[in-house]
């Protein structure tokens, strides 16, 4: 509400909904006298876009009756990106966003101004424009917690000047980014939509299992896995199972079979039980396909079928193939076992047959 000279007498501020209560007092709490005044009203939709702007004459009459005379319609506002002038702070009701006890930092004539946030049930989403085209959410201590640049479309959380489309800086003990999804196939997706080189989905994290699929190469300073060996899929000329000691099948190129004799120099290793890294797969686990071939341990710790055919086995003993197909035994003369060694025993086997942990190290 303004007097006829244009001096502001009262400002409601921004309110959700379509009605604002006014008790006919000015900013200083004085009751306005009957007579003619000016009014100006603005409204925004839930996305923050201006939807109307009205102004005109307002007459206060006895009995607290109010009569409005609207001025000619104002042309629609320009798009935000093309508006060089300052726009006052605004707010829209949003039950999913809580900014209680927060405030808005904006600029007027190059000077920082603060608009205190509104507390209560639910919350409010605020937007402020100034010549630098930035919007800030500031906590009660004056620290900016979020910033948005309209000229670049960049959003910063905990950043004054976003350096990326989404720039997040964590200042507490909580995660900088947390994602939750209760439905759908993927939790996270990455798409290549580049001009002339679009390939579509190139990276995803499956929602229910957490499986990660990347179409490109992986590089990292280190790689950690909960299982203890590296293995590869191999072709088998007979049925093989985890813990079996296998050798190269001389009658079937590129295939493997159970060891047939003690001290075999065709020995190739042990069929893995639960490898940490698997090479040479022809299947995509995320596509629900399975490579049925056995996996041969190349290095690491694996359970191995063993026998005390050549005496009790103690930790550190070199193991070679035994006369029992697919079983290992202690090498009595390790210095003569070149080309026969499967690995070193990590556990004791006093008598008979059993499954023991072995450090695979072919030599």
mmCIF file of C-alpha atoms in Angstrom:
data_model
loop_
_atom_site.group_PDB
_atom_site.id
_atom_site.type_symbol
_atom_site.label_atom_id
_atom_site.label_comp_id
_atom_site.label_asym_id
_atom_site.label_seq_id
_atom_site.Cartn_x
_atom_site.Cartn_y
_atom_site.Cartn_z
ATOM 1 C CA UNK A 1 0.000 0.000 0.000
ATOM 2 C CA UNK A 2 1.392 3.441 -0.969
ATOM 3 C CA UNK A 3 0.252 7.008 -0.596
ATOM 4 C CA UNK A 4 -0.507 9.066 -3.705
ATOM 5 C CA UNK A 5 3.119 10.259 -3.877
ATOM 6 C CA UNK A 6 4.340 6.652 -4.156
ATOM 7 C CA UNK A 7 5.736 6.359 -0.606
ATOM 8 C CA UNK A 8 5.363 2.832 0.772
ATOM 9 C CA UNK A 9 3.025 2.648 3.770
ATOM 10 C CA UNK A 10 2.607 -1.091 4.250
ATOM 11 C CA UNK A 11 3.989 -4.317 2.773
ATOM 12 C CA UNK A 12 2.502 -7.741 3.494
ATOM 13 C CA UNK A 13 5.586 -9.628 2.412
ATOM 14 C CA UNK A 14 5.145 -12.960 0.652
ATOM 15 C CA UNK A 15 2.392 -15.308 1.825
ATOM 16 C CA UNK A 16 1.283 -18.713 0.556
ATOM 17 C CA UNK A 17 -2.287 -18.944 -0.704
ATOM 18 C CA UNK A 18 -4.496 -16.367 -2.394
ATOM 19 C CA UNK A 19 -5.516 -14.068 0.489
ATOM 20 C CA UNK A 20 -3.680 -11.593 2.754
ATOM 21 C CA UNK A 21 -5.206 -10.076 5.899
ATOM 22 C CA UNK A 22 -4.712 -6.334 6.506
ATOM 23 C CA UNK A 23 -5.884 -4.417 9.586
ATOM 24 C CA UNK A 24 -5.700 -0.985 7.873
ATOM 25 C CA UNK A 25 -2.526 0.014 9.726
ATOM 26 C CA UNK A 26 0.707 1.190 8.165
ATOM 27 C CA UNK A 27 4.238 -0.144 8.739
ATOM 28 C CA UNK A 28 4.518 1.876 11.953
ATOM 29 C CA UNK A 29 1.259 0.491 13.388
ATOM 30 C CA UNK A 30 -0.756 3.678 12.754
ATOM 31 C CA UNK A 31 -4.290 3.327 11.471
ATOM 32 C CA UNK A 32 -4.684 4.823 8.008
ATOM 33 C CA UNK A 33 -7.300 7.518 7.572
ATOM 34 C CA UNK A 34 -10.115 7.314 5.062
ATOM 35 C CA UNK A 35 -9.152 8.456 1.604
ATOM 36 C CA UNK A 36 -7.376 7.454 -1.598
ATOM 37 C CA UNK A 37 -4.203 5.359 -1.794
ATOM 38 C CA UNK A 38 -2.306 3.212 -4.280
ATOM 39 C CA UNK A 39 -1.830 -0.547 -4.194
ATOM 40 C CA UNK A 40 0.426 -3.053 -5.946
ATOM 41 C CA UNK A 41 0.158 -6.874 -5.850
ATOM 42 C CA UNK A 42 2.301 -9.646 -7.322
ATOM 43 C CA UNK A 43 1.877 -13.423 -7.438
ATOM 44 C CA UNK A 44 3.984 -16.437 -8.330
ATOM 45 C CA UNK A 45 3.186 -20.071 -9.007
ATOM 46 C CA UNK A 46 4.719 -23.017 -7.104
ATOM 47 C CA UNK A 47 7.734 -23.074 -9.455
ATOM 48 C CA UNK A 48 8.565 -19.441 -8.760
ATOM 49 C CA UNK A 49 7.393 -18.032 -12.095
ATOM 50 C CA UNK A 50 5.413 -14.723 -11.968
ATOM 51 C CA UNK A 51 1.731 -15.283 -12.832
ATOM 52 C CA UNK A 52 0.190 -11.861 -12.218
ATOM 53 C CA UNK A 53 1.014 -8.260 -11.351
ATOM 54 C CA UNK A 54 -1.749 -5.778 -10.532
ATOM 55 C CA UNK A 55 -1.773 -2.165 -9.364
ATOM 56 C CA UNK A 56 -4.180 0.751 -9.146
ATOM 57 C CA UNK A 57 -6.086 2.996 -6.746
ATOM 58 C CA UNK A 58 -7.429 1.913 -3.357
ATOM 59 C CA UNK A 59 -10.122 3.858 -1.479
ATOM 60 C CA UNK A 60 -10.635 3.424 2.290
ATOM 61 C CA UNK A 61 -14.220 4.321 3.247
ATOM 62 C CA UNK A 62 -16.174 4.443 6.519
ATOM 63 C CA UNK A 63 -17.150 1.073 7.877
ATOM 64 C CA UNK A 64 -13.709 -0.251 6.835
ATOM 65 C CA UNK A 65 -14.960 -0.763 3.318
ATOM 66 C CA UNK A 66 -12.317 -0.941 0.605
ATOM 67 C CA UNK A 67 -12.782 -0.152 -3.053
ATOM 68 C CA UNK A 68 -10.180 -1.045 -5.662
ATOM 69 C CA UNK A 69 -9.759 0.533 -9.063
ATOM 70 C CA UNK A 70 -7.377 -1.560 -11.131
ATOM 71 C CA UNK A 71 -4.931 0.085 -13.479
ATOM 72 C CA UNK A 72 -4.568 -1.151 -17.102
ATOM 73 C CA UNK A 73 -3.061 -4.673 -17.288
ATOM 74 C CA UNK A 74 0.713 -4.876 -17.118
ATOM 75 C CA UNK A 75 2.502 -6.786 -19.877
ATOM 76 C CA UNK A 76 3.665 -10.276 -18.857
ATOM 77 C CA UNK A 77 7.047 -10.337 -17.161
ATOM 78 C CA UNK A 78 10.074 -11.374 -19.186
ATOM 79 C CA UNK A 79 11.684 -14.753 -18.631
ATOM 80 C CA UNK A 80 13.943 -14.727 -15.555
ATOM 81 C CA UNK A 81 17.054 -15.278 -17.670
ATOM 82 C CA UNK A 82 16.369 -12.050 -19.586
ATOM 83 C CA UNK A 83 15.368 -9.855 -16.636
ATOM 84 C CA UNK A 84 18.231 -7.487 -15.719
ATOM 85 C CA UNK A 85 16.360 -5.708 -12.907
ATOM 86 C CA UNK A 86 16.132 -6.579 -9.241
ATOM 87 C CA UNK A 87 13.178 -8.715 -8.110
ATOM 88 C CA UNK A 88 12.095 -8.746 -4.461
ATOM 89 C CA UNK A 89 12.388 -12.025 -2.500
ATOM 90 C CA UNK A 90 9.483 -14.354 -2.917
ATOM 91 C CA UNK A 91 8.397 -17.633 -1.346
ATOM 92 C CA UNK A 92 6.205 -20.538 -2.346
ATOM 93 C CA UNK A 93 4.783 -23.166 -0.023
ATOM 94 C CA UNK A 94 6.441 -26.556 -0.324
ATOM 95 C CA UNK A 95 5.751 -29.349 2.165
ATOM 96 C CA UNK A 96 8.890 -31.210 1.101
ATOM 97 C CA UNK A 97 11.376 -28.413 1.750
ATOM 98 C CA UNK A 98 12.082 -27.103 5.244
ATOM 99 C CA UNK A 99 13.960 -23.843 5.706
ATOM 100 C CA UNK A 100 12.720 -23.032 9.205
ATOM 101 C CA UNK A 101 14.813 -20.386 10.967
ATOM 102 C CA UNK A 102 16.742 -19.759 7.756
ATOM 103 C CA UNK A 103 17.077 -16.432 5.989
ATOM 104 C CA UNK A 104 17.553 -15.225 2.436
ATOM 105 C CA UNK A 105 20.544 -13.171 1.398
ATOM 106 C CA UNK A 106 20.010 -10.884 -1.580
ATOM 107 C CA UNK A 107 21.414 -7.595 -2.854
ATOM 108 C CA UNK A 108 19.866 -4.173 -3.339
ATOM 109 C CA UNK A 109 22.038 -1.471 -4.900
ATOM 110 C CA UNK A 110 25.101 -3.635 -4.280
ATOM 111 C CA UNK A 111 24.411 -3.979 -0.536
ATOM 112 C CA UNK A 112 23.627 -7.344 1.113
ATOM 113 C CA UNK A 113 20.108 -7.574 2.534
ATOM 114 C CA UNK A 114 18.542 -10.333 4.615
ATOM 115 C CA UNK A 115 14.971 -11.636 4.503
ATOM 116 C CA UNK A 116 14.250 -13.720 7.573
ATOM 117 C CA UNK A 117 12.703 -17.112 6.818
ATOM 118 C CA UNK A 118 9.308 -18.191 8.103
ATOM 119 C CA UNK A 119 9.052 -20.880 10.783
ATOM 120 C CA UNK A 120 6.172 -23.228 11.426
ATOM 121 C CA UNK A 121 4.550 -26.369 10.053
ATOM 122 C CA UNK A 122 5.889 -27.312 6.637
ATOM 123 C CA UNK A 123 8.403 -24.932 5.136
ATOM 124 C CA UNK A 124 9.003 -22.375 2.422
ATOM 125 C CA UNK A 125 11.092 -22.265 -0.728
ATOM 126 C CA UNK A 126 12.563 -18.827 -1.372
ATOM 127 C CA UNK A 127 13.954 -17.218 -4.501
ATOM 128 C CA UNK A 128 15.810 -13.927 -4.867
ATOM 129 C CA UNK A 129 17.270 -12.303 -7.961
ATOM 130 C CA UNK A 130 19.818 -9.519 -8.167
ATOM 131 C CA UNK A 131 22.087 -8.272 -10.968
ATOM 132 C CA UNK A 132 24.558 -11.127 -10.415
ATOM 133 C CA UNK A 133 21.693 -13.590 -10.941
ATOM 134 C CA UNK A 134 22.331 -15.590 -7.784
ATOM 135 C CA UNK A 135 20.044 -16.987 -5.119
ATOM 136 C CA UNK A 136 21.305 -17.832 -1.627
ATOM 137 C CA UNK A 137 19.894 -19.767 1.322
ATOM 138 C CA UNK A 138 21.640 -18.561 4.468
ATOM 139 C CA UNK A 139 21.460 -20.068 7.948
ATOM 140 C CA UNK A 140 20.915 -17.933 11.090
ATOM 141 C CA UNK A 141 24.679 -17.516 11.510
ATOM 142 C CA UNK A 142 25.019 -15.931 8.080
ATOM 143 C CA UNK A 143 26.595 -18.971 6.389
ATOM 144 C CA UNK A 144 25.262 -19.644 2.889
ATOM 145 C CA UNK A 145 24.059 -23.253 2.672
ATOM 146 C CA UNK A 146 22.913 -23.207 -0.939
ATOM 147 C CA UNK A 147 23.429 -21.023 -3.981
ATOM 148 C CA UNK A 148 21.929 -21.013 -7.445
ATOM 149 C CA UNK A 149 23.280 -19.197 -10.505
ATOM 150 C CA UNK A 150 20.538 -18.417 -12.995
ATOM 151 C CA UNK A 151 22.897 -17.547 -15.850
ATOM 152 C CA UNK A 152 24.586 -20.997 -15.809
ATOM 153 C CA UNK A 153 21.897 -23.158 -14.225
ATOM 154 C CA UNK A 154 24.410 -24.296 -11.590
ATOM 155 C CA UNK A 155 23.318 -25.305 -8.100
ATOM 156 C CA UNK A 156 25.669 -25.255 -5.131
ATOM 157 C CA UNK A 157 24.873 -26.839 -1.775
ATOM 158 C CA UNK A 158 27.219 -25.531 0.888
ATOM 159 C CA UNK A 159 28.975 -23.535 -1.880
ATOM 160 C CA UNK A 160 28.766 -19.781 -2.556
ATOM 161 C CA UNK A 161 29.873 -20.118 -6.183
ATOM 162 C CA UNK A 162 29.019 -23.472 -7.811
ATOM 163 C CA UNK A 163 31.879 -24.814 -9.938
ATOM 164 C CA UNK A 164 29.716 -27.483 -11.612
ATOM 165 C CA UNK A 165 26.076 -28.031 -12.551
ATOM 166 C CA UNK A 166 25.713 -29.554 -9.072
ATOM 167 C CA UNK A 167 28.424 -28.663 -6.557
ATOM 168 C CA UNK A 168 28.085 -30.069 -3.022
ATOM 169 C CA UNK A 169 30.335 -29.355 -0.047
ATOM 170 C CA UNK A 170 29.711 -31.118 3.248
ATOM 171 C CA UNK A 171 30.508 -29.243 6.454
ATOM 172 C CA UNK A 172 29.202 -31.812 8.933
ATOM 173 C CA UNK A 173 29.442 -35.472 9.827
ATOM 174 C CA UNK A 174 26.665 -36.510 7.459
ATOM 175 C CA UNK A 175 27.183 -37.729 3.875
ATOM 176 C CA UNK A 176 27.564 -34.978 1.276
ATOM 177 C CA UNK A 177 25.127 -36.835 -0.975
ATOM 178 C CA UNK A 178 22.554 -39.479 -0.099
ATOM 179 C CA UNK A 179 20.224 -41.113 -2.625
ATOM 180 C CA UNK A 180 17.208 -43.248 -1.773
ATOM 181 C CA UNK A 181 14.859 -45.036 -4.171
ATOM 182 C CA UNK A 182 11.955 -47.342 -3.342
ATOM 183 C CA UNK A 183 11.073 -48.372 -6.905
ATOM 184 C CA UNK A 184 12.500 -48.698 -10.403
ATOM 185 C CA UNK A 185 15.413 -50.688 -11.791
ATOM 186 C CA UNK A 186 18.395 -48.403 -11.177
ATOM 187 C CA UNK A 187 19.389 -46.226 -8.234
ATOM 188 C CA UNK A 188 21.814 -44.129 -10.334
ATOM 189 C CA UNK A 189 22.134 -43.778 -14.103
ATOM 190 C CA UNK A 190 24.659 -42.034 -16.344
ATOM 191 C CA UNK A 191 23.802 -41.278 -19.969
ATOM 192 C CA UNK A 192 25.984 -40.085 -22.840
ATOM 193 C CA UNK A 193 23.843 -37.648 -24.802
ATOM 194 C CA UNK A 194 26.659 -35.764 -26.536
ATOM 195 C CA UNK A 195 26.011 -34.422 -29.997
ATOM 196 C CA UNK A 196 27.192 -36.869 -32.649
ATOM 197 C CA UNK A 197 28.435 -39.358 -30.056
ATOM 198 C CA UNK A 198 25.331 -40.274 -28.061
ATOM 199 C CA UNK A 199 25.434 -43.857 -26.838
ATOM 200 C CA UNK A 200 22.711 -43.736 -24.197
ATOM 201 C CA UNK A 201 23.102 -45.468 -20.828
ATOM 202 C CA UNK A 202 26.811 -45.968 -19.991
ATOM 203 C CA UNK A 203 26.792 -46.262 -16.195
ATOM 204 C CA UNK A 204 24.282 -47.505 -13.648
ATOM 205 C CA UNK A 205 23.913 -48.736 -10.077
ATOM 206 C CA UNK A 206 21.171 -51.352 -9.719
ATOM 207 C CA UNK A 207 18.713 -50.386 -6.993
ATOM 208 C CA UNK A 208 17.984 -53.656 -5.167
ATOM 209 C CA UNK A 209 21.403 -55.346 -5.342
ATOM 210 C CA UNK A 210 23.814 -52.397 -5.544
ATOM 211 C CA UNK A 211 25.525 -53.979 -8.578
ATOM 212 C CA UNK A 212 27.520 -51.451 -10.597
ATOM 213 C CA UNK A 213 27.805 -51.559 -14.376
ATOM 214 C CA UNK A 214 30.123 -49.292 -16.390
ATOM 215 C CA UNK A 215 30.552 -49.692 -20.142
ATOM 216 C CA UNK A 216 34.053 -48.180 -20.033
ATOM 217 C CA UNK A 217 37.310 -49.038 -18.253
ATOM 218 C CA UNK A 218 37.843 -48.679 -14.507
ATOM 219 C CA UNK A 219 40.882 -46.991 -13.016
ATOM 220 C CA UNK A 220 41.652 -46.597 -9.338
ATOM 221 C CA UNK A 221 44.636 -46.328 -7.029
ATOM 222 C CA UNK A 222 43.542 -49.581 -5.401
ATOM 223 C CA UNK A 223 40.773 -52.157 -5.546
ATOM 224 C CA UNK A 224 39.347 -53.925 -2.497
ATOM 225 C CA UNK A 225 37.113 -56.989 -2.417
ATOM 226 C CA UNK A 226 35.711 -59.142 0.363
ATOM 227 C CA UNK A 227 36.808 -62.404 -1.282
ATOM 228 C CA UNK A 228 40.405 -63.599 -1.425
ATOM 229 C CA UNK A 229 41.371 -64.726 -4.940
ATOM 230 C CA UNK A 230 41.567 -63.713 -8.577
ATOM 231 C CA UNK A 231 40.124 -66.211 -11.043
ATOM 232 C CA UNK A 232 39.135 -66.607 -14.673
ATOM 233 C CA UNK A 233 36.469 -68.540 -16.526
ATOM 234 C CA UNK A 234 37.898 -71.608 -18.311
ATOM 235 C CA UNK A 235 36.614 -74.365 -20.588
ATOM 236 C CA UNK A 236 36.356 -77.813 -19.009
ATOM 237 C CA UNK A 237 36.368 -81.191 -20.720
ATOM 238 C CA UNK A 238 34.578 -82.764 -17.735
ATOM 239 C CA UNK A 239 32.478 -81.685 -14.761
ATOM 240 C CA UNK A 240 34.471 -79.633 -12.244
ATOM 241 C CA UNK A 241 33.535 -78.198 -8.851
ATOM 242 C CA UNK A 242 35.059 -75.759 -6.327
ATOM 243 C CA UNK A 243 38.169 -77.108 -4.596
ATOM 244 C CA UNK A 244 39.150 -79.440 -7.453
ATOM 245 C CA UNK A 245 42.815 -79.528 -8.491
ATOM 246 C CA UNK A 246 42.906 -79.337 -12.296
ATOM 247 C CA UNK A 247 45.414 -79.744 -15.100
ATOM 248 C CA UNK A 248 45.635 -78.888 -18.768
ATOM 249 C CA UNK A 249 43.841 -81.475 -20.923
ATOM 250 C CA UNK A 250 46.501 -82.540 -23.486
ATOM 251 C CA UNK A 251 43.872 -84.052 -25.787
ATOM 252 C CA UNK A 252 41.562 -81.024 -25.815
ATOM 253 C CA UNK A 253 43.274 -77.657 -26.473
ATOM 254 C CA UNK A 254 42.362 -74.773 -24.139
ATOM 255 C CA UNK A 255 40.377 -77.112 -21.855
ATOM 256 C CA UNK A 256 41.028 -78.322 -18.312
ATOM 257 C CA UNK A 257 40.303 -81.564 -16.454
ATOM 258 C CA UNK A 258 40.870 -83.150 -13.027
ATOM 259 C CA UNK A 259 44.469 -84.097 -12.268
ATOM 260 C CA UNK A 260 45.107 -87.764 -13.015
ATOM 261 C CA UNK A 261 48.477 -88.636 -11.430
ATOM 262 C CA UNK A 262 50.745 -87.644 -8.516
ATOM 263 C CA UNK A 263 53.167 -84.820 -9.247
ATOM 264 C CA UNK A 264 51.555 -83.837 -12.580
ATOM 265 C CA UNK A 265 53.475 -81.171 -14.485
ATOM 266 C CA UNK A 266 50.278 -80.345 -16.378
ATOM 267 C CA UNK A 267 48.790 -78.963 -13.135
ATOM 268 C CA UNK A 268 47.114 -75.571 -13.658
ATOM 269 C CA UNK A 269 45.561 -74.698 -10.297
ATOM 270 C CA UNK A 270 42.360 -74.994 -8.271
ATOM 271 C CA UNK A 271 38.718 -74.325 -9.099
ATOM 272 C CA UNK A 272 37.710 -71.258 -7.067
ATOM 273 C CA UNK A 273 34.852 -71.234 -4.561
ATOM 274 C CA UNK A 274 34.034 -67.531 -4.270
ATOM 275 C CA UNK A 275 36.492 -65.372 -6.216
ATOM 276 C CA UNK A 276 36.869 -61.667 -5.545
ATOM 277 C CA UNK A 277 37.740 -60.810 -9.144
ATOM 278 C CA UNK A 278 36.602 -62.875 -12.144
ATOM 279 C CA UNK A 279 38.188 -62.466 -15.580
ATOM 280 C CA UNK A 280 37.045 -63.596 -19.005
ATOM 281 C CA UNK A 281 33.302 -63.656 -18.336
ATOM 282 C CA UNK A 282 30.957 -63.888 -21.324
ATOM 283 C CA UNK A 283 27.869 -62.980 -19.293
ATOM 284 C CA UNK A 284 26.469 -59.786 -17.829
ATOM 285 C CA UNK A 285 25.238 -60.367 -14.250
ATOM 286 C CA UNK A 286 23.084 -57.219 -14.438
ATOM 287 C CA UNK A 287 21.271 -58.663 -17.433
ATOM 288 C CA UNK A 288 20.442 -61.835 -15.447
ATOM 289 C CA UNK A 289 22.749 -63.952 -17.636
ATOM 290 C CA UNK A 290 25.228 -66.459 -16.207
ATOM 291 C CA UNK A 291 28.509 -67.826 -17.546
ATOM 292 C CA UNK A 292 28.245 -71.562 -16.719
ATOM 293 C CA UNK A 293 31.973 -72.262 -17.042
ATOM 294 C CA UNK A 294 34.060 -72.998 -13.904
ATOM 295 C CA UNK A 295 36.471 -70.361 -12.589
ATOM 296 C CA UNK A 296 40.147 -71.225 -12.137
ATOM 297 C CA UNK A 297 41.991 -69.473 -9.283
ATOM 298 C CA UNK A 298 45.064 -67.655 -10.572
ATOM 299 C CA UNK A 299 46.273 -66.180 -7.271
ATOM 300 C CA UNK A 300 45.128 -65.800 -3.680
ATOM 301 C CA UNK A 301 43.656 -68.002 -0.941
ATOM 302 C CA UNK A 302 41.227 -70.767 -1.914
ATOM 303 C CA UNK A 303 39.811 -73.953 -0.336
ATOM 304 C CA UNK A 304 41.469 -77.047 -1.894
ATOM 305 C CA UNK A 305 40.614 -80.752 -1.729
ATOM 306 C CA UNK A 306 43.601 -82.459 -0.116
ATOM 307 C CA UNK A 307 44.704 -85.895 1.056
ATOM 308 C CA UNK A 308 47.379 -87.191 3.449
ATOM 309 C CA UNK A 309 48.503 -89.734 0.856
ATOM 310 C CA UNK A 310 52.083 -88.436 1.202
ATOM 311 C CA UNK A 311 51.905 -87.729 4.946
ATOM 312 C CA UNK A 312 50.171 -85.163 7.201
ATOM 313 C CA UNK A 313 49.959 -81.627 5.848
ATOM 314 C CA UNK A 314 51.163 -78.685 7.925
ATOM 315 C CA UNK A 315 50.972 -74.926 7.234
ATOM 316 C CA UNK A 316 53.748 -73.947 4.817
ATOM 317 C CA UNK A 317 53.960 -77.337 3.056
ATOM 318 C CA UNK A 318 54.235 -77.246 -0.727
ATOM 319 C CA UNK A 319 51.314 -79.071 -2.369
ATOM 320 C CA UNK A 320 51.274 -81.073 -5.594
ATOM 321 C CA UNK A 321 48.687 -83.313 -7.266
ATOM 322 C CA UNK A 322 48.018 -86.718 -5.713
ATOM 323 C CA UNK A 323 46.970 -90.064 -7.154
ATOM 324 C CA UNK A 324 43.354 -89.246 -6.217
ATOM 325 C CA UNK A 325 41.782 -87.344 -9.125
ATOM 326 C CA UNK A 326 41.372 -83.654 -8.284
ATOM 327 C CA UNK A 327 43.130 -83.837 -4.884
ATOM 328 C CA UNK A 328 46.381 -82.278 -3.630
ATOM 329 C CA UNK A 329 49.025 -83.835 -1.349
ATOM 330 C CA UNK A 330 52.193 -82.782 0.424
ATOM 331 C CA UNK A 331 55.379 -82.601 -1.683
ATOM 332 C CA UNK A 332 58.064 -84.556 0.154
ATOM 333 C CA UNK A 333 60.930 -83.054 -1.907
ATOM 334 C CA UNK A 334 59.873 -79.460 -2.821
ATOM 335 C CA UNK A 335 63.225 -78.759 -4.520
ATOM 336 C CA UNK A 336 62.387 -81.419 -7.107
ATOM 337 C CA UNK A 337 58.788 -80.292 -7.606
ATOM 338 C CA UNK A 338 59.437 -77.580 -10.204
ATOM 339 C CA UNK A 339 56.371 -77.283 -12.446
ATOM 340 C CA UNK A 340 54.254 -79.372 -10.054
ATOM 341 C CA UNK A 341 53.519 -76.991 -7.161
ATOM 342 C CA UNK A 342 49.929 -75.771 -6.691
ATOM 343 C CA UNK A 343 50.606 -73.586 -3.642
ATOM 344 C CA UNK A 344 51.375 -73.548 0.088
ATOM 345 C CA UNK A 345 49.105 -75.065 2.724
ATOM 346 C CA UNK A 346 47.667 -72.623 5.253
ATOM 347 C CA UNK A 347 45.980 -75.241 7.464
ATOM 348 C CA UNK A 348 46.615 -78.651 9.032
ATOM 349 C CA UNK A 349 45.332 -81.960 7.654
ATOM 350 C CA UNK A 350 46.418 -84.805 9.926
ATOM 351 C CA UNK A 351 44.714 -87.805 8.359
ATOM 352 C CA UNK A 352 42.545 -88.762 5.399
ATOM 353 C CA UNK A 353 40.921 -86.316 3.037
ATOM 354 C CA UNK A 354 39.570 -82.815 3.632
ATOM 355 C CA UNK A 355 39.204 -79.256 2.442
ATOM 356 C CA UNK A 356 42.000 -76.906 3.527
ATOM 357 C CA UNK A 357 42.897 -73.300 2.730
ATOM 358 C CA UNK A 358 45.833 -72.935 0.318
ATOM 359 C CA UNK A 359 47.783 -69.937 -0.943
ATOM 360 C CA UNK A 360 47.805 -70.543 -4.715
ATOM 361 C CA UNK A 361 51.279 -69.944 -6.185
ATOM 362 C CA UNK A 362 52.036 -72.040 -9.240
ATOM 363 C CA UNK A 363 55.742 -72.866 -9.701
#
